[in-house]
Coordinates of C-alpha atoms in Angstrom, one line a residue:
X115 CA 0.0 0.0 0.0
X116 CA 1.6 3.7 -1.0
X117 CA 2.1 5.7 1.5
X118 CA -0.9 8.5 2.5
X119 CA 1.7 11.0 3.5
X120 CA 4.1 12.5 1.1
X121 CA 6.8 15.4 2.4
X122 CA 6.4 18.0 0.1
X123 CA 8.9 20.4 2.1
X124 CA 11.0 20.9 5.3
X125 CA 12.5 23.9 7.2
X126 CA 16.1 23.8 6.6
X127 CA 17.3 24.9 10.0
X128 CA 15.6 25.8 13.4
X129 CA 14.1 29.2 13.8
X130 CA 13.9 31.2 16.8
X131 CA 13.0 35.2 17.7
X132 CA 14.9 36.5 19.9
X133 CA 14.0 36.3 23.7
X134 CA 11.3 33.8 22.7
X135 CA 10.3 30.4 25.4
X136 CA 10.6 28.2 22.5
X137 CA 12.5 26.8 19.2
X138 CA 10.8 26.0 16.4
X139 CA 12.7 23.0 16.2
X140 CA 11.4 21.3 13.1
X141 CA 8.7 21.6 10.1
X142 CA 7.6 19.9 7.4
X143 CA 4.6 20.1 4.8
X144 CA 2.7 17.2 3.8
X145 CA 0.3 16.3 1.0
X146 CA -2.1 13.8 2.3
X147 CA -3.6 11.8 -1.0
X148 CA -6.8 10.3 1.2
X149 CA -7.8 13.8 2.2
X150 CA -6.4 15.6 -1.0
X151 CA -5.0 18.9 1.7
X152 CA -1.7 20.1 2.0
X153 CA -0.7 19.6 6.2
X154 CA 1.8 21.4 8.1
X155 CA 3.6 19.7 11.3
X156 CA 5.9 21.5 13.6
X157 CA 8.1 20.3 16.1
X158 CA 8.4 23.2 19.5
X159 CA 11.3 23.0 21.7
X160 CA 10.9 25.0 25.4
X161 CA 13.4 26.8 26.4
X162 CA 11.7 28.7 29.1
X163 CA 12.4 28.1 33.0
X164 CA 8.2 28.0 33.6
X165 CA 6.1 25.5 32.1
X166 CA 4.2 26.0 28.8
X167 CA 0.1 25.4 28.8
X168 CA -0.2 26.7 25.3
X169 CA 1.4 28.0 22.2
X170 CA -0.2 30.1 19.3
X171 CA 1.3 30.1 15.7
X172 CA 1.0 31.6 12.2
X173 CA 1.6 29.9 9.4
X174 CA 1.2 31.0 5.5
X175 CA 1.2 28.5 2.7
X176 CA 3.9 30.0 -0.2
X177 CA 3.7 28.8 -4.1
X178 CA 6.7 27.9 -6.1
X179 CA 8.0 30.9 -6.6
X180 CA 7.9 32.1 -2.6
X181 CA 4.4 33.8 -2.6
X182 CA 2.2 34.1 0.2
X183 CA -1.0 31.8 -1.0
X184 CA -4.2 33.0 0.7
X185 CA -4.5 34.1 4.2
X186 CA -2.3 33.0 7.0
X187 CA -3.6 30.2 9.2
X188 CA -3.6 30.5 12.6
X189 CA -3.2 27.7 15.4
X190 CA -3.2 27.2 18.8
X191 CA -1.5 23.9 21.0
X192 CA -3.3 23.8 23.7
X193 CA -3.0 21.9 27.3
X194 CA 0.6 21.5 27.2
X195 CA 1.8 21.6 30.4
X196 CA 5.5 21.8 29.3
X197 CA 8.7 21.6 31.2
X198 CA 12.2 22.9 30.1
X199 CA 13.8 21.0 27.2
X200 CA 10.6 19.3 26.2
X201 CA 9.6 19.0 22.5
X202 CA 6.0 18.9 21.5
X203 CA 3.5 19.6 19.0
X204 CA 5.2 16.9 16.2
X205 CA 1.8 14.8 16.7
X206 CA -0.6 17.9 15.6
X207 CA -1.4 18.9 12.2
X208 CA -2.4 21.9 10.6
X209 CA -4.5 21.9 7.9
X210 CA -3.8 24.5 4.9
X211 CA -6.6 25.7 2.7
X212 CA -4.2 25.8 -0.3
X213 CA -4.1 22.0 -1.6
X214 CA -0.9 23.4 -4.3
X215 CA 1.1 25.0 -1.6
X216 CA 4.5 24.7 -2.4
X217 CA 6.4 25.7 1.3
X218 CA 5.5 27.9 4.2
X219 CA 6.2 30.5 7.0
X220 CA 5.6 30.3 10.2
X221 CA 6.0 32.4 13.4
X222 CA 4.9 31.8 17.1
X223 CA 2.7 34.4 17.7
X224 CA 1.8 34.0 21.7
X225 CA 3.0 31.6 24.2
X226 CA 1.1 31.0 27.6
X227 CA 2.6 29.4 30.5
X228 CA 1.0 27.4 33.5
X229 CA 1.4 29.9 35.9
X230 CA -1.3 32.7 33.5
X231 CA 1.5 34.3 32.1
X232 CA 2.1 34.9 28.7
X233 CA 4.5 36.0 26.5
X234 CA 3.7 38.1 23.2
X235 CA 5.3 37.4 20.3
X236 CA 3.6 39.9 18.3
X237 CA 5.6 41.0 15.3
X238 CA 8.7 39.3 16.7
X239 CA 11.5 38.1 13.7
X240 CA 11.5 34.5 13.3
X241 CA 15.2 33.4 12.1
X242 CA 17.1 30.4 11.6
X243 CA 19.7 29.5 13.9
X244 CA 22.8 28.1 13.1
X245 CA 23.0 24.1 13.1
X246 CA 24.9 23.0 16.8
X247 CA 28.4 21.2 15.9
X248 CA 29.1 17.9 17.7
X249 CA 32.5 17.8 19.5
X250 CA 33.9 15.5 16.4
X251 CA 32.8 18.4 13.9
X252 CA 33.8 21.3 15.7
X253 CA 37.7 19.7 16.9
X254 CA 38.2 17.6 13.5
X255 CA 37.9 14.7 15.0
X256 CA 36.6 11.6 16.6
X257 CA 39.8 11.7 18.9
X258 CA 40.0 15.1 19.8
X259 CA 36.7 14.6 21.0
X260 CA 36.8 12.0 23.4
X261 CA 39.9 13.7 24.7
X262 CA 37.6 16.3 25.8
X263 CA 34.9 13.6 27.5
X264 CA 38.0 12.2 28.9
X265 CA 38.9 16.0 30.9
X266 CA 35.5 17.5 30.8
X267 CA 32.8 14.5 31.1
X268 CA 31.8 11.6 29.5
X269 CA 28.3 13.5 28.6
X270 CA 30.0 15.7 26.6
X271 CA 28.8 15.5 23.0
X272 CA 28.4 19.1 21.5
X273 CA 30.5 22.2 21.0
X274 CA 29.8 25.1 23.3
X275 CA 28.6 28.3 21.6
X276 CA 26.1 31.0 22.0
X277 CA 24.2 32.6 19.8
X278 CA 21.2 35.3 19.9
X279 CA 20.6 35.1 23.8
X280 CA 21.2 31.5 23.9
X281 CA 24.4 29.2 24.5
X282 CA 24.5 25.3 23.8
X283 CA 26.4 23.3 26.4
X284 CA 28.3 20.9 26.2
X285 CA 26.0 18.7 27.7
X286 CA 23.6 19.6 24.8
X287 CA 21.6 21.9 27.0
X288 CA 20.0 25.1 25.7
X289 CA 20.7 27.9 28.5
X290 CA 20.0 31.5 28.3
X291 CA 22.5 34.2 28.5
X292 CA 21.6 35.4 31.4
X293 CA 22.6 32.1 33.2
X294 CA 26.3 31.6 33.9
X295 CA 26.0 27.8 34.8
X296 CA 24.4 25.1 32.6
X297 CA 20.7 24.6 33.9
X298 CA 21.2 20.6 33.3
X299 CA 24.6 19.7 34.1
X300 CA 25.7 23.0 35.9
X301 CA 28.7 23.6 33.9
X302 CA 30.2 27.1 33.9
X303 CA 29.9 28.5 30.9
X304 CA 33.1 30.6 30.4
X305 CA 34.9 28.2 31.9
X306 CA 33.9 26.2 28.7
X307 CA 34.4 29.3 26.4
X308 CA 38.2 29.5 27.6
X309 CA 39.1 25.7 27.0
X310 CA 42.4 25.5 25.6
X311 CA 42.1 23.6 22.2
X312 CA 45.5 23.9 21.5
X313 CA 46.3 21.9 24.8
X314 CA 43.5 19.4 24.1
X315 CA 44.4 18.3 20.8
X316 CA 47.7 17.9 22.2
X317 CA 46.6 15.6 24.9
X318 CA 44.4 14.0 22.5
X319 CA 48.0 13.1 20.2
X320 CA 50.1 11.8 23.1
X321 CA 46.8 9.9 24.5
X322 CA 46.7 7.8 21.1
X323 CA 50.6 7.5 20.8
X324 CA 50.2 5.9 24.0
X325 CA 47.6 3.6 23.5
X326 CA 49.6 2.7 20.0
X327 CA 52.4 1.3 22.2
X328 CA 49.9 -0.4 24.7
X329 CA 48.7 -2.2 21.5
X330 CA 51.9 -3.2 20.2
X331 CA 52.7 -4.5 23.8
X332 CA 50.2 -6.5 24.3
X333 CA 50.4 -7.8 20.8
X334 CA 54.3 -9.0 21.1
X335 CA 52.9 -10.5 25.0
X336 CA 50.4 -12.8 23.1
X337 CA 52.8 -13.6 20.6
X338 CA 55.2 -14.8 23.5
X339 CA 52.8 -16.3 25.4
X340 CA 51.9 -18.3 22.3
X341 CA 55.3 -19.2 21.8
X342 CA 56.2 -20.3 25.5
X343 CA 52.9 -22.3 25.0
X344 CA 54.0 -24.3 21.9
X345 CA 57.5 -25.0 23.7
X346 CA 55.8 -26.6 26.9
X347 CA 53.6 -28.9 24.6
X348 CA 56.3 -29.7 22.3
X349 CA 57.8 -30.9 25.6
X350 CA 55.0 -32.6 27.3
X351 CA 53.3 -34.5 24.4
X352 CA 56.1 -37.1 23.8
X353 CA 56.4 -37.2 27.6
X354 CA 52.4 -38.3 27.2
X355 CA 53.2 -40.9 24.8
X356 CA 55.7 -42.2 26.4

């Protein structure tokens, strides 16, 4: 049986506005043959300190050539109850009037926490952010990173950076600017900005030197081993017979 969903189009990178409580961390646009409708599906990403209830978004369907199509739709996710670092709203979709859209825009327009708060995104700029580099992309290396698991934590899996209000540990956590420690793993962040690469990747050079020796060690003590073992039973097997 074909499939009923076909992925018409994606967002290329993750968008945020700045000072926002959330990531638009994925998107994609589907054309759904049973229903004959173009569907949008977007993937949030809190990074607010209070829990989410609800979050209201915009989205306009685009043609071919990147024109708006129709009106924008708007959409609310509703009794979220969301924590920090949760991800939500992948299982909704949103259906678009336009059954030939092409692409789309989208923009959180409102978010509502728990506690009756809200926060107005009203006209805010919704950009993409810069893909996070892993530890192996950033250093060059497979090596280089685990040299830096080895002196910083074996969670350690991304390069830290910071960008538009926002800094990635290297735990993978999203913290704000205004926090100096990493909300998950409480690592300080400029202690992390002033690592010494330099140092690392020198560490990382001697480290696999080392373990280069180790193997030829322990290759030349099986060999002897082996050898000592054929000697005895060259030894003891005519003593058997005998």
């Amino acid at each position: 049986m074909a499939e009923r969903y076909e992925k018409k189009y994606t967002l290329a990178h993750r968008l945020y506005a700045d000072g926002a409580p959330v990531l638009i961390a994925a998107g994609a646009l589907l054309d759904d043959s049973l229903s004959r409708r173009r569907l949008v599906q977007l993937k949030f990403k809190s990074v607010s300190e209070k829990k989410i209830a609800s979050v209201r978004v915009s989205v306009t369907a685009l043609n071919a050539a990147g024109e708006a199509r129709g009106a924008a739709v708007e959409y609310l996710y509703a009794g979220l109850n969301a924590p920090r670092d949760a991800e939500f709203g992948q299982k909704s979709a949103i259906v678009m009037p336009e059954s030939d859209a092409a692409s789309f825009t989208v923009s959180v327009t409102e978010v509502t926490y728990t506690d009756g708060s809200r926060w107005d995104g009203t006209g805010a700029a919704w950009t993409a952010l810069h893909i996070p580099r892993t530890l192996a992309d950033a250093l060059g290396g497979e090596e280089v990173a685990g040299q830096f698991a080895i002196r910083y934590g074996i969670d350690c899996v991304m390069m830290p950076e910071d960008e538009r209000g926002l800094w990635v540990c290297a735990c993978g956590a999203i913290n704000r600017e205004t926090e100096a420690k990493c909300h998950r793993c409480r690592r300080v962040y400029a202690a992390l900005k002033n690592i010494n690469l330099s140092s690392l990747r020198t560490e990382s050079a001697q480290r696999v030197e080392t373990e280069k020796q180790q193997d030829v060690e322990e290759k030349e003590e099986k060999k002897s081993a082996q050898k000592k073992l054929i000697i005895a039973l060259a030894v003891l097997i005519p003593v058997i017979m005998i």
